[in-house]
Coordinates of C-alpha atoms (C1' of nucleotides) in Angstrom, one line a residue:
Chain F
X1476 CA 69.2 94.6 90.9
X1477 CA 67.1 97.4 89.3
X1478 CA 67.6 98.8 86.2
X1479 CA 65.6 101.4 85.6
X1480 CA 64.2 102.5 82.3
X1481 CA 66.4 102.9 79.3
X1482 CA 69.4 102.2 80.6
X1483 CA 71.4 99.2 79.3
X1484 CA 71.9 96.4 81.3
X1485 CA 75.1 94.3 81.0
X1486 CA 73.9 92.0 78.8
X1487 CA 72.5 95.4 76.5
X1488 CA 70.0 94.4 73.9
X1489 CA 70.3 91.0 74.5
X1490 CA 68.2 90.9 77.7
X1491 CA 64.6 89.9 77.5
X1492 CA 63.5 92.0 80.1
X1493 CA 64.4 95.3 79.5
X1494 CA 61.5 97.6 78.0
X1495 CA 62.5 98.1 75.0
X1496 CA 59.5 97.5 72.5
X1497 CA 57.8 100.0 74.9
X1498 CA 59.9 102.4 73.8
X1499 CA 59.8 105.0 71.1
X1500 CA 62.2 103.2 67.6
X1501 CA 64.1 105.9 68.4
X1502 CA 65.5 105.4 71.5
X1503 CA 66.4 101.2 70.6
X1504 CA 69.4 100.4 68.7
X1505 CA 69.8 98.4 65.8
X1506 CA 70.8 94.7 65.9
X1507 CA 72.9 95.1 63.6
X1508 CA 75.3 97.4 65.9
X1509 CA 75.2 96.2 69.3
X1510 CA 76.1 98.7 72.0
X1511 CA 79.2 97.8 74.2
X1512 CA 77.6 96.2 77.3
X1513 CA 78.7 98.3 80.7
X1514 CA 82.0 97.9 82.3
X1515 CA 80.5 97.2 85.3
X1516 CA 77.8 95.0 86.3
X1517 CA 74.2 96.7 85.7
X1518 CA 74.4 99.7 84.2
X1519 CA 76.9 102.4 84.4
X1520 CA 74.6 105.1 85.2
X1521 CA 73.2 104.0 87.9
X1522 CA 77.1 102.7 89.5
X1523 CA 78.4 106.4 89.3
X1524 CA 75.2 108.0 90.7
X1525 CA 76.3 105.4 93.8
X1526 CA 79.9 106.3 94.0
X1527 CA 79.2 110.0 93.7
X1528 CA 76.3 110.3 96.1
X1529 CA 78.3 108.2 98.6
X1530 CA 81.2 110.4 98.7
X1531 CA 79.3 113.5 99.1
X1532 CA 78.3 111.9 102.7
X1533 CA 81.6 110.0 103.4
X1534 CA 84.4 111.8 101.8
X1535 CA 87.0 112.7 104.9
X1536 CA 88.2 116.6 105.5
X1537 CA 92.3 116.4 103.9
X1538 CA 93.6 119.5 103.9
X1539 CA 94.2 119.3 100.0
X1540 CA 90.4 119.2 99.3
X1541 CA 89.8 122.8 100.7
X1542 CA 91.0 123.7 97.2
X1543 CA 91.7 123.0 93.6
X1544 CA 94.9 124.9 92.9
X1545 CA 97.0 122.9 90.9
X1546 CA 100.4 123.4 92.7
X1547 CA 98.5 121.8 96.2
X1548 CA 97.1 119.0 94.1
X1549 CA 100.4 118.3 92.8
X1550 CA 102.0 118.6 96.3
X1551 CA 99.9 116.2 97.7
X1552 CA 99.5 113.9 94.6
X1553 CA 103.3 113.4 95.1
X1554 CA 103.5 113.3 98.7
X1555 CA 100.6 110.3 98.6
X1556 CA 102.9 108.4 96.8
X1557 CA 103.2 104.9 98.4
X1558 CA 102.9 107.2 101.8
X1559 CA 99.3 106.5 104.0
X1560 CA 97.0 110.0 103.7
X1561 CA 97.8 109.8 107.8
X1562 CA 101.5 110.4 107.5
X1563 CA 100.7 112.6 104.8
X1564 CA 98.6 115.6 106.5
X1565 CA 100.8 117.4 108.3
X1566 CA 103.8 116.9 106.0
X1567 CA 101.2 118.7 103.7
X1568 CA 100.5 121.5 105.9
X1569 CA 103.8 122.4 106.7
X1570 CA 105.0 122.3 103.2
X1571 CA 102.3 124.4 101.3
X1572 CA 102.6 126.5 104.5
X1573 CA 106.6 127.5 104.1
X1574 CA 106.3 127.4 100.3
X1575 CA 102.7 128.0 99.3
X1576 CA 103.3 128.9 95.4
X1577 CA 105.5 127.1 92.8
X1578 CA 107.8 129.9 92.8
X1579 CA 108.5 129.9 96.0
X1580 CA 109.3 126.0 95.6
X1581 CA 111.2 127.0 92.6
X1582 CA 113.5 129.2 94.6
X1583 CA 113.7 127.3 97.4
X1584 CA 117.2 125.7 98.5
X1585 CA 117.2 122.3 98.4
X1586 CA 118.5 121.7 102.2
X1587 CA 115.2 123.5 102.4
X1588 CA 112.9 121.3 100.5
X1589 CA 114.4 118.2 101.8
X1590 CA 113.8 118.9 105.5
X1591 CA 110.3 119.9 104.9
X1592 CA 110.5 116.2 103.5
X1593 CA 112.5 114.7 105.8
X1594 CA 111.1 111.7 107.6
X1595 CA 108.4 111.3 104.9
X1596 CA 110.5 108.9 103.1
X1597 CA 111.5 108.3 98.7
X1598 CA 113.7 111.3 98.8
X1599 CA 113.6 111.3 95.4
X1600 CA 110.2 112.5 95.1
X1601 CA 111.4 116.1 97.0
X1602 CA 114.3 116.7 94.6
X1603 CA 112.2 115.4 91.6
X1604 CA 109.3 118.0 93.0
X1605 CA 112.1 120.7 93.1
X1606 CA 113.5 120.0 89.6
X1607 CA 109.8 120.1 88.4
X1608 CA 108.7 123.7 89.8
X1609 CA 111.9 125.1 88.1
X1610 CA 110.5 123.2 85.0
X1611 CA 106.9 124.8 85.7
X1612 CA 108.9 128.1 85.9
X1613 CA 111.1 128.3 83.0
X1614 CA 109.1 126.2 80.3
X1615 CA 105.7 127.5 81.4
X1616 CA 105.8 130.3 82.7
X1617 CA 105.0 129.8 86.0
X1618 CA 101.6 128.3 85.1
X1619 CA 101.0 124.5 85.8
X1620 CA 100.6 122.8 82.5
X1621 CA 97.5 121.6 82.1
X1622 CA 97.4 118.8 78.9
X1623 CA 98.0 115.4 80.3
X1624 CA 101.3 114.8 77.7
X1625 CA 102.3 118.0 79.4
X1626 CA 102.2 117.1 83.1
X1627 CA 103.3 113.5 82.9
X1628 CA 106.8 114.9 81.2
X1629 CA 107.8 116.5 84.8
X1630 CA 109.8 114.4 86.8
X1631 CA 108.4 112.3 89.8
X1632 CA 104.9 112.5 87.1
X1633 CA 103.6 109.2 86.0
X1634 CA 100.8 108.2 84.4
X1635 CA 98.7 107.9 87.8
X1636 CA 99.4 111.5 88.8
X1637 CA 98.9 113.3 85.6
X1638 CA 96.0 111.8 85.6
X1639 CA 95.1 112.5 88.8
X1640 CA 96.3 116.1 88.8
X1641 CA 94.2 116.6 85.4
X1642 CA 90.8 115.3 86.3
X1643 CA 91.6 116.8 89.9
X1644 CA 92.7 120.0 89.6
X1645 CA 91.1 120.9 85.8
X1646 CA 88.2 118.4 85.6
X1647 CA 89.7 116.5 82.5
X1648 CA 88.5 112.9 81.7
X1649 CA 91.5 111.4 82.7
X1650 CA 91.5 107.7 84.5
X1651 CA 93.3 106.8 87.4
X1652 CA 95.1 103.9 88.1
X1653 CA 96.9 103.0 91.8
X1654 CA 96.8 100.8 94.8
X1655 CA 93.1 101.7 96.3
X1656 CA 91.5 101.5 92.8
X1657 CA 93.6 98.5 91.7
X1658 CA 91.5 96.6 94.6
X1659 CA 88.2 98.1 94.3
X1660 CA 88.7 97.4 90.3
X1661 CA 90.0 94.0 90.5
X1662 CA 87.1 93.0 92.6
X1663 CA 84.2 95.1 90.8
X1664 CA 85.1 93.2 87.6
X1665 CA 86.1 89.2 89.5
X1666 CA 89.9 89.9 88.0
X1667 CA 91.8 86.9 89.1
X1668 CA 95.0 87.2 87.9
X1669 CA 98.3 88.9 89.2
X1670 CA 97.7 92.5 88.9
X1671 CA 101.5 93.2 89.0
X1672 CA 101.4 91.5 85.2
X1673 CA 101.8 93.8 82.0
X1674 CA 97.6 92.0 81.0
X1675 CA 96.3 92.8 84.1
X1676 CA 97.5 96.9 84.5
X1677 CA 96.0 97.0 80.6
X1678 CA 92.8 95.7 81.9
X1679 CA 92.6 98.1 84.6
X1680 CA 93.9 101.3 82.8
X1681 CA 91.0 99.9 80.3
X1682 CA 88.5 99.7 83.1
X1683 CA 89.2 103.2 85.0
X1684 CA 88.9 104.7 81.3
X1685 CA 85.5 102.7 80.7
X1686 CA 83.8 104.1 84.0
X1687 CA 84.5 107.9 83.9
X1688 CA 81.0 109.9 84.3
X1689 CA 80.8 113.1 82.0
X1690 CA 81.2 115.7 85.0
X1691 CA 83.0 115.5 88.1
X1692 CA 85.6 113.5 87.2
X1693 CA 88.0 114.7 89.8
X1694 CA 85.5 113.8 92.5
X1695 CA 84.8 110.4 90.9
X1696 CA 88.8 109.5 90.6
X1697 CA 88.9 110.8 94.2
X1698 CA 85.6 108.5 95.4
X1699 CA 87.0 105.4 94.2
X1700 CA 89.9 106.1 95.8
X1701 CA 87.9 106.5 98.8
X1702 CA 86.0 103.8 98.7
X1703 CA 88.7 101.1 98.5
X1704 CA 90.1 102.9 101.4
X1705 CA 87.6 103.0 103.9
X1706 CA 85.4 100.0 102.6
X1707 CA 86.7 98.0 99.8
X1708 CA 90.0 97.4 101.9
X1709 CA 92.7 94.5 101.5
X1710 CA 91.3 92.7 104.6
X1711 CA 88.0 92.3 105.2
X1712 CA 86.4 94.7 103.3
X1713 CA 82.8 96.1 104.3
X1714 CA 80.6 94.7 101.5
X1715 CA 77.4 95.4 103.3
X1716 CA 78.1 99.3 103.8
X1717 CA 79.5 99.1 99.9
X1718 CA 77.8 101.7 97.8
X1719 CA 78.3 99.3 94.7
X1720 CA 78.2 95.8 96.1
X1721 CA 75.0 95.7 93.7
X1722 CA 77.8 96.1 91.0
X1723 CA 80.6 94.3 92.4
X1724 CA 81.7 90.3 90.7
X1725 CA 83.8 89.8 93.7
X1726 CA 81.2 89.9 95.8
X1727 CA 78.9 88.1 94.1
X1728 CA 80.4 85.3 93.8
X1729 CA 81.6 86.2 97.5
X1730 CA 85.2 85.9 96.9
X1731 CA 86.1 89.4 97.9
X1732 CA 88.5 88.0 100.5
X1733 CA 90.9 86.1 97.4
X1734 CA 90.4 89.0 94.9
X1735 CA 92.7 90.6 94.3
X1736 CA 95.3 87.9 94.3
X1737 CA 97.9 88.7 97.2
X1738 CA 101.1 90.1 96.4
X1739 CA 104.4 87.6 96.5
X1740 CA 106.1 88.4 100.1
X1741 CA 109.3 90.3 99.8
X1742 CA 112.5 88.2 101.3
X1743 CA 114.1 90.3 104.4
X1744 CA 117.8 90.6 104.2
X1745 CA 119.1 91.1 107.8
X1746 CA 122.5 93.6 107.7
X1747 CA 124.6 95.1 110.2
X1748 CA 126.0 98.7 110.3
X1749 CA 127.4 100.6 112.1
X1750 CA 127.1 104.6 112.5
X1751 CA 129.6 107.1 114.0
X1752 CA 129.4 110.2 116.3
X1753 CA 133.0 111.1 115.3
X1754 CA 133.4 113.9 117.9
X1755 CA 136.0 117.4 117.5
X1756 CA 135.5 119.7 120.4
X1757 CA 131.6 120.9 120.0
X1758 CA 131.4 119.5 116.0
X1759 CA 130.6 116.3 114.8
X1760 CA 131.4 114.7 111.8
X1761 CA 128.5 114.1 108.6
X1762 CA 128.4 113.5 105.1
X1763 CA 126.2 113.9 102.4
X1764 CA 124.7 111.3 100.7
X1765 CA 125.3 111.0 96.8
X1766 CA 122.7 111.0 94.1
X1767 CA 122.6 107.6 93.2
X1768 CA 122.5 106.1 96.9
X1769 CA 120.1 105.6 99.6
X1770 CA 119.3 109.1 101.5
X1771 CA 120.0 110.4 98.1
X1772 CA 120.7 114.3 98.9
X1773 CA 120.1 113.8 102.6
X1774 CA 123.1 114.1 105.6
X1775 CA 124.0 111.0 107.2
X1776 CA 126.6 110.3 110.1
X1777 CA 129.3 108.1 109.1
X1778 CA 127.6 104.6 108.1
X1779 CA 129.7 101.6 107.7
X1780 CA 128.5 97.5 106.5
X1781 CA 129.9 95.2 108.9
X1782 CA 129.9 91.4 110.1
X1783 CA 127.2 90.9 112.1
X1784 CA 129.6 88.7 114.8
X1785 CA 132.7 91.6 114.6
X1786 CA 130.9 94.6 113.6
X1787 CA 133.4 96.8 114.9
X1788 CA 136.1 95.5 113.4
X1789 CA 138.6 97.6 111.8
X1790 CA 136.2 100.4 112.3
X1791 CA 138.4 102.8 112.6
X1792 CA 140.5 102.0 109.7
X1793 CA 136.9 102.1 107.6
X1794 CA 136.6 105.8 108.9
X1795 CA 140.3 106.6 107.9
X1796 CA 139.7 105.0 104.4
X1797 CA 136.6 106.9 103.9
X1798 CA 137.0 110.5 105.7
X1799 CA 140.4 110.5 105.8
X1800 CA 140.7 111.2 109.4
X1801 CA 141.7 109.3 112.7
X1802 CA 139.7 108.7 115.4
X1803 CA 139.4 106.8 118.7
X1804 CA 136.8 104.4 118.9
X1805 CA 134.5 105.3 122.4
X1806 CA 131.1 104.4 123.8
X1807 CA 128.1 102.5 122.1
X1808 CA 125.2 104.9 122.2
X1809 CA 122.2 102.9 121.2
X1810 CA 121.2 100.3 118.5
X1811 CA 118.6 100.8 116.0
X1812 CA 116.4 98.9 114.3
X1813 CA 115.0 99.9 111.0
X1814 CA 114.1 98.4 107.3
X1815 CA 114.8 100.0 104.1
X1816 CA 113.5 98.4 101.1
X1817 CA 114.2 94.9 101.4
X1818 CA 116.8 95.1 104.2
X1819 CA 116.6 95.0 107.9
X1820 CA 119.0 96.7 109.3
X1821 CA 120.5 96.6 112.5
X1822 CA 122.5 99.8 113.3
X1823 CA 125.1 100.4 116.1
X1824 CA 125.8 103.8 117.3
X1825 CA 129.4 104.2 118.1
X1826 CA 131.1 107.6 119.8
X1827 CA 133.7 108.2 117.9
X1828 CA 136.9 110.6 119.2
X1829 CA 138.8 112.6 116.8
X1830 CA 142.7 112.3 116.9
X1831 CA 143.9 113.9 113.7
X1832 CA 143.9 114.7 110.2
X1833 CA 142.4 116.6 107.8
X1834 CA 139.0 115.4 105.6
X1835 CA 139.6 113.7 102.4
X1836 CA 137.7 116.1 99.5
X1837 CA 135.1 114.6 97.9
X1838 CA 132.8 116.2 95.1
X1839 CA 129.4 116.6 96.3
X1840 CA 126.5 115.7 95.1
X1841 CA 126.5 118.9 92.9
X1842 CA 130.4 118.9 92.3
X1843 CA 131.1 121.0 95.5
X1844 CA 133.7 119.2 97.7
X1845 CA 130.9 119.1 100.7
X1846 CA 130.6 115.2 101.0
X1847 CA 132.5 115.4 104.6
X1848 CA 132.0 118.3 107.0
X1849 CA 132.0 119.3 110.8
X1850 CA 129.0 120.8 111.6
X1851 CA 128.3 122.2 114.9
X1852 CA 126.2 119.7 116.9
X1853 CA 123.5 123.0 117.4
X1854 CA 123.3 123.4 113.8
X1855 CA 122.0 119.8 112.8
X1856 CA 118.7 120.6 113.1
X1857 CA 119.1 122.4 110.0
X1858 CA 120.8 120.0 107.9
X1859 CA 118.0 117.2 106.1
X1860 CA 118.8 114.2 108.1
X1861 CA 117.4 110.5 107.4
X1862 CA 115.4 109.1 110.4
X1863 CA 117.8 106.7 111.8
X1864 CA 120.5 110.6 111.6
X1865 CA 117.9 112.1 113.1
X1866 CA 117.1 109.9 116.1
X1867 CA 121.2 109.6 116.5
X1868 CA 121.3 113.2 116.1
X1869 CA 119.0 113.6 119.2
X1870 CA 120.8 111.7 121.4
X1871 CA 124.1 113.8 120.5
Chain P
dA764 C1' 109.3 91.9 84.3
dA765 C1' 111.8 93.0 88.3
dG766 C1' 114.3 95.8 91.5
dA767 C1' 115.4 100.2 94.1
dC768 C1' 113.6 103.5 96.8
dG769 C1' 111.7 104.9 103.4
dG770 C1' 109.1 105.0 106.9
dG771 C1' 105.1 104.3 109.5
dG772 C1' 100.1 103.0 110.2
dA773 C1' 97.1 99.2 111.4
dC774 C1' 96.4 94.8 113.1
Chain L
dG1308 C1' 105.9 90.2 113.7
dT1309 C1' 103.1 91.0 108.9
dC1310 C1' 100.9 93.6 105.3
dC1311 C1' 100.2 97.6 103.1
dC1312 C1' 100.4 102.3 101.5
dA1313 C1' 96.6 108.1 96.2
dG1314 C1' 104.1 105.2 92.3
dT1315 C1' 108.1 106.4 89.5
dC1316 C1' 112.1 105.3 87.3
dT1317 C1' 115.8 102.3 86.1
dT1318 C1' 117.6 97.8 84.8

DNA sequence: AAGACGGGGAC
DNA sequence: GTCCCAGTCTT
């Protein structure tokens, strides 16, 4: 390791062979108040001169870092959200496209917000985004708040993303803290317990504070993210093209492969359902889901639970029950596969003929009885649809 | 502290 | 198949 003059190595003062009695009194410190040694190992200087220099040769071309706008760094903070920057990209595109100012998101329907989002998954971030921009409009004017207290009290706004937003879009000193630098952190500093533990997120809030360089902030938060994405990754991470291997515990003591500690494995719970094309003439039948379900806002085809060995039992009494109409029973369509949360779910697609009645009213997510409707099978391609509604509504 | 919330990329 | 992802909010 080199440390070059005046800076403090880790063990500060205490080292023997640092230069200090070559130094003007002055610049040496006093016994009697020993410095904090670096958060990192070697000196701190020298690790964010390595991160920053690296990812002004190795930072990737997003479309959100052609500017600094607050409302695109928001947009994107939000849509990076447990989502891989791959899926992310075009989602981004289109959406700053269509609505490219936070008025234009404020004044946006909904329908319309949620099919830019639809497919991108956690629904709950597009209505939350929505709710925000007519936040940003009424309580500020239009303007993006810019103190930290003030972003993280919008909704779908946590302490990673104000954070993120602030040191991104307005060069604040603000730490970050989520799943790339969670990695690189736990291994730069040999952390060997559960990160998911209230200790450990201290630690590493703690840490992320600890290392923020003076300038550039935004580009730091963003390099470290960086870094434990293309480098520092959760399998086999690329040590030997690490721009701070020099500084790194884990790989010192070369246990960057147990560090962090895996997460526990979540338990798969197999169900069966079973979703209906309930057909009348050139209309079929869909519903909106409610607020506090899955697809949260989104439109859905008629989804029932069932027994994996009868799954089709009593299905059309299920329909009656819930919709308030009749309806014959016809073809199986197709059977997909897909996992939400902690379920895999096996769903059958059913036609569905319509024989009478009239659709129970429901209030809507917003009071409006609009829960059930017939939509013309043209027009679905307007309505937000979850992906499973979507591939059904494909094959309609 | 744990669970809910989606869907897909990468191996 | 498995693991993971630029988290937030609610129990």
């Amino acid at each position: 390791m080199v440390v070059s003059c005046g800076e403090t190595t880790r063990l500060g003062i205490s080292s023997s062979t640092n230069a200090a009695h070559f130094m003007p009194r002055s610049l040496t410190r006093a016994k009697s108040a020993p410095v904090k040694s670096s958060p990192v190992r070697g000196s701190l200087t020298s690790f964010q001169a390595l991160v920053s220099a690296w990812f002004a040769v190795h930072q990737r071309d997003l479309p959100w870092r052609k500017s600094q706008d607050a409302y695109r760094v928001w947009i994107s903070e939000i849509m990076l959200q447990q989502t891989q920057v791959a899926t992310v990209k075009e989602y981004f595109r289109r959406f700053t496209s269509e609505l490219p100012t936070v008025h234009d998101l404020a004044a946006a329907e909904e329908e319309k917000v949620l099919r830019l989002w639809e497919g991108l998954g956690y629904y709950r971030r597009a209505r939350q985004l929505h709710a925000a921009a007519k936040e940003i409009v009424q309580r500020f004017e239009g303007d993006f708040p810019q103190q930290l207290e003030q972003i993280q009290s919008l909704p779908g706004i946590g302490r990673y993303t104000a954070g993120a937003i602030a040191s991104i879009a307005y060069g604040q000193k603000t730490p970050i803290l989520e799943a790339n630098t969670q990695r690189v952190y736990a291994r730069l500093i040999g952390w060997e317990e559960d990160l998911t533990t209230s200790a450990s997120q201290k630690r590493l809030w703690e840490f992320a504070e600890d290392i923020l360089p003076d300038r550039d902030v935004g580009a730091f938060n963003q390099a470290l993210m960086e870094i434990g994405s293309l480098v520092c990754t959760p399998k086999a991470p690329d040590c030997h093209n690490c721009p701070v291997s020099d500084h790194c515990e884990a790989f010192r003591q070369k246990r960057q492969e147990e560090i962090p500690k895996p997460k526990k494995k979540i338990q798969f719970i197999p169900i069966t359902e079973v979703a209906l094309v309930v057909r009348r003439k050139n209309e079929v039948l869909v519903r909106q889901c409610g607020p506090d379900e899955r697809w949260a806002g989104l439109w859905d085809f008629p989804r029932f639970s069932a027994d994996q060995n009868k799954p089709l039992d009593q299905i059309e009494d299920k329909l009656k029950q819930a919709a308030g109409i009749e309806g014959s029973l016809g073809d199986h369509l197709t059977t997909i596969k897909h996992g939400v949360t902690k379920y895999r779910i096996t769903l059958l697609c059913h036609e569905m003929s319509f024989l009478k009645g009239r659709l129970r009213p429901q209030a809507g997510p917003d009071g409006q009885a609009r829960v059930w409707q017939w939509r013309e099978v043209s027009h679905l391609s307007d309505l937000p649809l979850s992906t499973t509604g979507r591939k059904l509504a494909k094959l309609v």
